[in-house]
Coordinates of C-alpha atoms in Angstrom, one line a residue:
M16 CA -0.2 0.0 -0.3
S17 CA 1.1 3.2 -0.8
T18 CA 2.3 5.8 1.9
P19 CA 0.3 8.6 2.7
P20 CA 1.9 12.0 1.8
S21 CA 3.3 13.7 5.1
N22 CA 1.0 16.5 5.3
M23 CA -1.8 14.0 5.8
L24 CA -0.3 13.5 9.1
S25 CA -0.3 16.6 10.2
R26 CA -1.2 20.3 9.3
S27 CA -0.9 23.8 11.4
S28 CA -3.9 25.4 12.2
S29 CA -3.5 28.1 9.9
S30 CA -3.3 26.2 6.9
S31 CA -6.6 24.0 7.9
K32 CA -8.5 23.5 4.8
S33 CA -11.4 21.5 3.8
I34 CA -11.5 17.8 2.5
D35 CA -12.0 17.3 -1.4
N36 CA -15.5 15.3 -1.2
D37 CA -15.3 14.0 -4.3
H38 CA -12.2 12.1 -3.6
L39 CA -11.5 11.8 0.4
D40 CA -14.9 11.7 1.8
I41 CA -14.8 9.1 4.5
S42 CA -18.4 8.3 4.7
T43 CA -18.6 8.0 1.2
L44 CA -15.8 5.7 0.4
A45 CA -16.4 3.5 3.5
T46 CA -19.8 3.0 1.9
Q47 CA -18.3 2.1 -1.2
I48 CA -15.6 0.0 -0.6
E49 CA -17.6 -1.9 2.1
H50 CA -20.6 -2.7 -0.2
L51 CA -18.4 -3.6 -3.1
E52 CA -16.7 -5.9 -0.8
R53 CA -19.9 -7.5 0.4
R54 CA -20.7 -8.1 -3.3
L55 CA -17.1 -9.9 -4.1
T56 CA -17.3 -12.4 -1.3
P57 CA -20.4 -14.7 -2.2
I58 CA -18.5 -15.0 -6.0
I59 CA -15.0 -15.3 -5.1
G60 CA -14.7 -15.5 -1.5
N61 CA -12.5 -13.1 0.3
P62 CA -8.9 -13.9 0.5
S63 CA -8.7 -12.2 3.9
Q64 CA -11.6 -13.8 5.2
D65 CA -10.2 -16.6 7.6
S66 CA -7.4 -14.1 9.0
D67 CA -10.6 -11.4 9.7
V68 CA -12.1 -14.0 11.8
K69 CA -9.4 -14.5 14.0
K70 CA -8.5 -10.8 14.9
R71 CA -11.4 -10.8 17.5
P72 CA -12.9 -13.7 20.1
K73 CA -15.8 -14.8 19.0
P74 CA -18.8 -14.1 21.1
S75 CA -20.9 -17.2 22.4
G76 CA -24.3 -17.4 23.5
S77 CA -23.8 -20.2 26.0
L78 CA -21.0 -20.7 27.7
T79 CA -20.1 -24.3 29.5
M80 CA -17.5 -25.4 31.8
R81 CA -14.4 -27.4 30.1
K82 CA -12.4 -29.8 32.2
G83 CA -9.1 -28.1 33.5
A84 CA -10.7 -25.0 33.3
I85 CA -10.9 -22.4 36.1
N86 CA -14.0 -21.5 37.9
L87 CA -15.2 -17.8 36.6
P88 CA -18.2 -15.9 37.5
I89 CA -19.4 -15.3 34.1
S90 CA -20.8 -11.6 33.5
S91 CA -24.0 -11.1 31.9
T92 CA -24.0 -8.6 28.8
Q93 CA -27.3 -7.4 30.5
P94 CA -27.4 -3.7 31.9
A95 CA -27.4 -3.3 35.6
V96 CA -28.2 0.3 36.4
D97 CA -28.0 1.2 40.0
L98 CA -31.7 2.3 40.5
T99 CA -34.4 1.3 42.5
S100 CA -37.4 0.4 40.4
E101 CA -39.5 3.4 42.0
E102 CA -36.5 5.7 41.0
T103 CA -36.5 3.8 37.4
R104 CA -40.4 4.6 36.8
A105 CA -40.1 8.3 38.0
K106 CA -36.8 9.2 35.9
Y107 CA -38.4 7.5 33.1
Q108 CA -41.7 9.4 33.4
E109 CA -39.6 12.3 33.1
I110 CA -37.7 11.3 30.1
V111 CA -41.0 10.4 28.4
Q112 CA -42.0 13.9 28.6
N113 CA -39.5 15.2 26.2
S114 CA -40.3 12.6 23.6
G115 CA -40.5 14.3 20.3
L116 CA -38.3 17.3 21.3
F117 CA -35.5 17.4 18.7
Y118 CA -32.7 20.0 17.9
I119 CA -33.6 21.1 14.5
N120 CA -30.8 23.1 13.0
G121 CA -29.9 24.3 16.4
E122 CA -33.7 25.0 17.4
R123 CA -35.3 22.7 19.7
Q124 CA -38.8 22.0 18.4
L125 CA -41.7 19.2 18.8
I126 CA -41.5 17.1 15.6
E127 CA -43.7 14.2 14.5
Q128 CA -42.2 10.8 14.1
K129 CA -43.7 10.3 10.6
D130 CA -41.7 13.4 9.3
I131 CA -38.6 10.9 9.7
V132 CA -37.9 8.5 7.1
K133 CA -35.2 5.6 6.7
I134 CA -32.5 6.3 4.2
G135 CA -30.3 3.1 5.2
L136 CA -29.0 0.9 7.6
L137 CA -25.8 2.0 9.5
G138 CA -25.2 -0.5 11.9
V139 CA -26.7 -3.7 13.8
G140 CA -25.6 -4.0 17.8
S141 CA -26.9 -6.3 20.5
C142 CA -29.4 -3.4 21.5
G143 CA -30.9 -2.6 18.3
E144 CA -30.0 -1.0 14.9
V145 CA -28.9 1.9 13.8
F146 CA -30.1 3.8 10.7
K147 CA -29.3 6.9 8.5
M148 CA -32.6 8.8 8.4
E149 CA -33.7 12.0 7.4
H150 CA -36.2 14.8 8.9
K151 CA -38.1 15.6 5.5
P152 CA -39.5 19.0 6.5
S153 CA -36.2 20.3 7.2
K154 CA -33.8 17.9 4.9
M155 CA -31.7 17.0 8.0
T156 CA -30.0 13.8 8.2
L157 CA -29.2 12.0 11.3
A158 CA -28.2 8.7 12.9
M159 CA -31.3 6.9 14.7
K160 CA -31.0 4.1 17.1
V161 CA -33.8 2.0 16.8
M162 CA -34.4 -0.1 19.8
S163 CA -37.1 -2.6 21.1
R164 CA -38.4 -2.2 24.3
T165 CA -40.8 -3.6 26.9
V166 CA -42.4 -2.7 30.3
S167 CA -39.6 -4.2 32.2
D168 CA -37.6 -2.3 34.6
E169 CA -34.3 -3.5 32.6
D170 CA -35.1 -2.0 29.6
N171 CA -36.6 1.2 31.1
K172 CA -33.0 1.3 32.9
R173 CA -30.9 1.0 29.5
I174 CA -33.1 4.1 28.2
I175 CA -32.7 6.3 30.8
M176 CA -29.0 5.4 31.2
D177 CA -28.3 5.9 27.5
L178 CA -30.6 8.9 27.3
D179 CA -29.7 10.7 30.3
V180 CA -26.0 10.7 29.6
L181 CA -26.3 11.8 26.1
D182 CA -28.8 14.4 27.2
K183 CA -26.3 16.1 30.0
S184 CA -23.5 15.6 27.1
H185 CA -25.1 17.5 24.9
N186 CA -22.4 20.2 23.7
F187 CA -19.3 17.8 24.9
P188 CA -17.1 18.0 22.1
H189 CA -16.0 14.3 22.6
I190 CA -19.1 12.7 23.0
V191 CA -21.6 11.8 19.8
R192 CA -24.6 14.7 20.4
C193 CA -28.0 13.5 21.2
I194 CA -30.6 15.6 18.9
G195 CA -33.5 13.9 20.1
Y196 CA -35.9 10.7 20.7
F197 CA -39.0 9.2 20.4
I198 CA -40.4 6.8 23.1
R199 CA -43.1 4.1 22.1
Q200 CA -44.6 1.5 23.7
T201 CA -42.6 -1.2 21.8
E202 CA -39.7 0.8 20.3
V203 CA -37.5 4.0 21.6
W204 CA -35.8 6.3 18.8
I205 CA -32.7 7.7 19.6
G206 CA -31.5 10.6 17.3
M207 CA -27.7 11.4 17.2
E208 CA -25.3 13.3 15.1
L209 CA -24.1 11.5 11.9
M210 CA -20.8 10.2 12.2
A211 CA -18.9 9.1 9.5
C212 CA -17.5 5.6 10.9
C213 CA -16.4 3.5 13.9
F214 CA -12.9 2.8 14.3
D215 CA -14.0 -1.1 14.4
K216 CA -15.4 -0.4 11.1
L217 CA -12.5 1.6 9.8
L218 CA -10.3 -1.2 10.8
K219 CA -11.9 -3.7 8.8
L220 CA -12.0 -1.5 5.8
I221 CA -8.3 -0.8 5.6
K222 CA -7.2 -4.2 6.9
Q223 CA -3.7 -2.7 8.3
P224 CA -2.7 -1.0 11.7
I225 CA -4.1 2.4 12.3
P226 CA -1.1 4.9 12.4
E227 CA 0.0 5.8 16.1
S228 CA -0.5 9.4 15.1
I229 CA -4.3 8.8 14.8
L230 CA -4.3 6.7 18.0
G231 CA -2.8 9.7 19.7
K232 CA -5.9 11.6 18.7
L233 CA -8.6 8.8 19.7
T234 CA -6.5 8.4 23.0
Y235 CA -6.9 12.1 23.5
S236 CA -10.6 12.3 22.8
T237 CA -11.6 9.0 24.6
V238 CA -9.7 9.7 27.7
T239 CA -11.1 13.2 27.8
A240 CA -14.7 11.8 27.4
L241 CA -14.4 9.0 29.9
N242 CA -12.7 11.6 32.5
Y243 CA -15.9 14.1 31.8
L244 CA -18.2 11.3 32.4
K245 CA -16.7 10.3 35.6
E246 CA -15.8 14.0 36.9
K247 CA -19.3 15.9 35.6
Q248 CA -21.9 12.9 35.8
G249 CA -20.5 10.3 38.3
V250 CA -20.8 7.2 35.8
M251 CA -18.1 5.1 34.0
H252 CA -18.9 3.8 30.4
R253 CA -18.2 -0.2 31.0
D254 CA -17.9 -0.6 27.4
V255 CA -15.0 1.1 25.8
K256 CA -14.2 -0.7 22.2
P257 CA -13.5 0.3 18.8
S258 CA -17.2 0.2 17.3
N259 CA -18.0 2.6 20.4
I260 CA -15.6 5.3 19.2
L261 CA -16.7 7.1 16.2
I262 CA -15.4 9.6 13.6
D263 CA -17.0 12.2 11.8
E264 CA -16.1 13.7 8.2
N265 CA -13.9 16.2 9.9
G266 CA -11.8 14.1 11.9
N267 CA -13.4 14.5 15.4
I268 CA -13.4 11.5 17.4
K269 CA -16.3 10.8 19.9
L270 CA -17.6 8.3 22.3
C271 CA -21.0 6.6 21.9
D272 CA -23.0 4.1 23.4
F273 CA -24.3 4.9 27.1
G274 CA -26.6 2.1 27.6
I275 CA -24.8 -0.1 30.0
S276 CA -22.8 3.0 32.0
G277 CA -22.6 2.2 35.5
V278 CA -23.3 5.0 38.2
L279 CA -20.3 5.5 40.6
V280 CA -21.0 5.4 44.4
E281 CA -18.0 6.7 46.2
S282 CA -15.7 6.1 43.1
K283 CA -16.9 2.5 42.7
A284 CA -19.1 0.4 40.8
K285 CA -22.0 -1.2 42.4
S286 CA -22.5 -3.8 39.8
R287 CA -20.2 -6.0 37.4
K288 CA -22.9 -6.6 34.8
A289 CA -22.7 -5.4 31.3
G290 CA -19.5 -5.0 28.7
C291 CA -18.0 -7.0 26.1
A292 CA -15.4 -10.1 27.5
A293 CA -12.7 -9.3 24.9
Y294 CA -12.2 -5.8 26.3
M295 CA -13.1 -6.5 29.9
A296 CA -10.6 -5.7 32.9
P297 CA -9.3 -8.9 35.1
E298 CA -10.9 -7.1 38.0
R299 CA -14.6 -7.3 36.6
I300 CA -14.0 -11.3 36.3
G301 CA -12.0 -12.7 39.3
P302 CA -14.1 -14.7 41.9
S303 CA -13.2 -12.5 44.5
V304 CA -15.9 -9.8 43.3
A305 CA -18.4 -12.2 42.1
D306 CA -20.9 -11.0 44.7
K307 CA -19.4 -7.8 45.8
P308 CA -17.8 -5.8 42.7
N309 CA -15.1 -3.5 43.7
Y310 CA -13.9 -1.9 40.6
D311 CA -13.9 1.6 39.4
I312 CA -13.2 3.8 36.1
R313 CA -10.0 2.0 35.8
A314 CA -11.9 -0.9 34.4
D315 CA -12.4 1.4 31.3
I316 CA -8.7 2.4 31.1
W317 CA -7.8 -1.4 30.7
S318 CA -10.5 -1.8 28.1
L319 CA -9.0 1.4 26.2
G320 CA -5.3 -0.3 26.3
I321 CA -6.9 -3.3 24.6
A322 CA -8.6 -1.5 22.0
L323 CA -5.4 0.3 21.4
I324 CA -3.4 -2.7 20.8
E325 CA -6.1 -4.0 18.7
L326 CA -6.1 -0.8 16.4
A327 CA -2.3 -0.6 16.4
T328 CA -1.8 -4.2 15.1
N329 CA -4.8 -4.9 13.3
A330 CA -5.0 -8.1 15.5
H331 CA -6.7 -8.5 18.8
P332 CA -4.5 -9.6 21.7
Y333 CA -7.0 -12.3 22.4
A334 CA -7.1 -13.6 19.2
N335 CA -8.4 -17.3 18.3
C336 CA -10.5 -17.5 21.3
Q337 CA -13.6 -19.2 20.7
T338 CA -15.8 -18.0 23.6
D339 CA -16.3 -15.2 25.9
F340 CA -15.1 -17.9 28.9
D341 CA -11.8 -18.7 26.8
V342 CA -11.3 -15.0 26.7
M343 CA -11.9 -14.1 30.4
S344 CA -9.7 -17.2 31.5
R345 CA -6.7 -15.9 29.5
I346 CA -7.4 -12.3 31.0
V347 CA -7.3 -13.7 34.2
T348 CA -4.5 -16.3 34.4
E349 CA -2.1 -14.5 31.7
E350 CA 0.3 -11.5 31.9
P351 CA -1.2 -8.6 30.1
P352 CA -0.9 -7.8 26.7
Q353 CA 1.7 -5.7 25.0
L354 CA 2.4 -4.3 21.7
P355 CA 4.4 -6.5 19.9
A356 CA 8.6 -5.7 20.4
D357 CA 9.1 -6.3 16.3
L358 CA 6.9 -3.5 15.5
S359 CA 7.7 0.1 15.4
F360 CA 6.0 2.3 18.1
S361 CA 7.5 5.2 20.2
D362 CA 8.5 4.2 23.5
D363 CA 5.8 7.0 24.8
F364 CA 3.3 5.0 23.2
R365 CA 4.4 1.8 24.6
S366 CA 4.2 3.2 27.9
F367 CA 1.2 4.4 27.8
V368 CA -0.7 1.0 26.9
N369 CA 1.4 -0.6 29.4
N370 CA 0.2 1.8 32.1
C371 CA -3.3 1.1 30.7
L372 CA -2.7 -2.8 30.7
I373 CA -1.7 -3.0 34.5
K374 CA -3.2 -6.2 35.7
D375 CA -3.7 -5.2 39.4
Y376 CA -6.2 -2.3 38.8
Q377 CA -4.9 -0.6 42.0
Q378 CA -1.5 -0.2 40.5
R379 CA -2.9 1.1 37.1
P380 CA -3.3 5.0 36.8
K381 CA -6.6 6.8 36.8
Y382 CA -7.3 9.5 34.5
G383 CA -5.3 12.3 36.1
P384 CA -1.9 10.6 35.6
L385 CA -2.8 9.0 32.3
M386 CA -3.6 12.8 31.1
S387 CA -0.3 14.0 32.0
H388 CA 1.6 10.8 30.5
P389 CA 4.2 12.2 27.5
F390 CA 1.9 10.2 25.1
F391 CA -1.1 12.2 25.9
V392 CA 0.3 15.3 26.2
Q393 CA 2.2 14.7 22.9
S394 CA -0.9 13.6 21.0
T395 CA -3.1 16.8 22.9
E396 CA -0.5 19.3 20.9
Q397 CA 0.5 17.5 17.6
P398 CA -1.8 18.4 14.9
V399 CA -2.9 15.5 12.9
D400 CA -5.6 15.7 10.2
V401 CA -7.3 12.7 10.9
A402 CA -10.1 12.9 8.4
E403 CA -7.9 13.4 5.6
C404 CA -5.6 10.3 6.7
A405 CA -8.1 8.1 7.6
A406 CA -9.9 8.8 4.1
F407 CA -6.7 8.4 2.2
F408 CA -6.1 4.9 3.8
I409 CA -9.9 3.9 2.5
Q410 CA -9.4 5.3 -0.6
T411 CA -6.6 3.3 -1.2
R412 CA -8.7 0.0 -0.6
S413 CA -11.3 1.7 -2.8
E414 CA -8.4 1.9 -5.7
N415 CA -7.4 -1.6 -4.9
A416 CA -10.9 -2.9 -5.5
R417 CA -11.0 -1.2 -8.6
C418 CA -7.8 -2.8 -9.9
F419 CA -9.5 -6.3 -8.9
I420 CA -12.4 -5.4 -11.2
E421 CA -9.9 -4.7 -14.1
T422 CA -8.1 -8.0 -13.4
L423 CA -11.4 -10.1 -13.3
S424 CA -12.2 -8.7 -16.6
S425 CA -9.1 -9.7 -18.3
T426 CA -9.1 -13.2 -16.8
F427 CA -12.7 -14.1 -17.4
S428 CA -15.0 -14.1 -20.6
S429 CA -16.8 -10.9 -21.3
E430 CA -20.0 -12.4 -20.9
L431 CA -19.4 -13.4 -17.4
V432 CA -17.9 -10.1 -16.4
V433 CA -20.9 -8.3 -17.7
R434 CA -23.0 -10.8 -15.9
W435 CA -21.1 -10.0 -12.6
K436 CA -21.5 -6.3 -13.1
K437 CA -25.1 -6.4 -13.4
Q438 CA -25.9 -8.5 -10.8
R439 CA -23.0 -7.1 -7.8
V440 CA -22.0 -3.9 -9.4
G441 CA -24.6 -2.1 -11.3
H442 CA -25.8 -2.3 -15.0
D443 CA -22.8 -0.3 -16.2
S444 CA -19.0 -0.1 -15.7
T445 CA -18.6 2.0 -12.6
I446 CA -18.8 0.9 -9.0
K447 CA -22.2 1.9 -7.3
I448 CA -22.5 3.7 -4.3
C449 CA -25.2 2.6 -2.2

């Protein structure tokens, strides 16, 4: 792969310039290459498919004990927000009263759900689906998280936590902005600003490590957001991972998805449920805390460290694990993962990741020391054009895909290629952007 021009990795504030949307638009390029690769796979297979599968542990629906395995208290992925049923219902009723209030072009107004139309699917998660939608009267586009709900307190707790954090963080620059929401009997729609891509998707698109300079900006934004949640709202995220760290078309990096955030009491989490096993800190797994959770915001710091290794190497440190149980067994019994010694990373970056992944959470630094770490300070000050650099790598992938089509045309009969293009790409020789 060609190397990005040096001016993509840094620029002074005085020389800031807009991105050429015809060539370096992140969301357009991401959509183009992703849909193209989906179409290629059923026909010829994906050469990198097997290796991609091994890069992150596979989730499992049910976990069973194996002979010789240690006995771990398995954490549920259901949320456990620390509110009584009475508190939940009261807070929920308060939130319901604001249903339908949206920020439309900077002004908060009551809108009707029928005026919101779906444009396309952006992603699918454990809690629901996210669609690109448009408010027809204003022509404003937004991302809409659509979640099914019941009358259970657990559903209400998740909704309350997600909406409460988003509402209080409306103007915080490193948290995805909530535009408004609809609460109905069977569904909840949460409208958010439209972002270009999450880092999990970006990694899959470019199929190579994310540059350290971009990871520095990710670190700055994520730690700043987590510290804000702790200091201003008294909550910890509990689900820090690449798919919950997003980038917009201007290169701004923001944290999202607060449905399983936990309330802190005297800086400690009161419950141990929720979260993705592949990024879970050891103190959230050990038998000694099965009945009496005693972890704090440093569990999110561990999760960030795992995410940084995955993004920096294009491989999850607990690859090849078949179940959540396998992952948690390794987290508890093995030494913390580190960045590979044979790869070129700065000493400051290695030190920062190692600090995030200190196994004893009482020795692991909190946000204050992390924000004073040389890597964090340098990342704060260093000018990096995140949007242009990310789009460059996606564009390179797109160009490689176009080259593949040209190779296909010269290898197979013209009749086959024409039929393939009509079925998989479009009715002409250009690649369609879906």
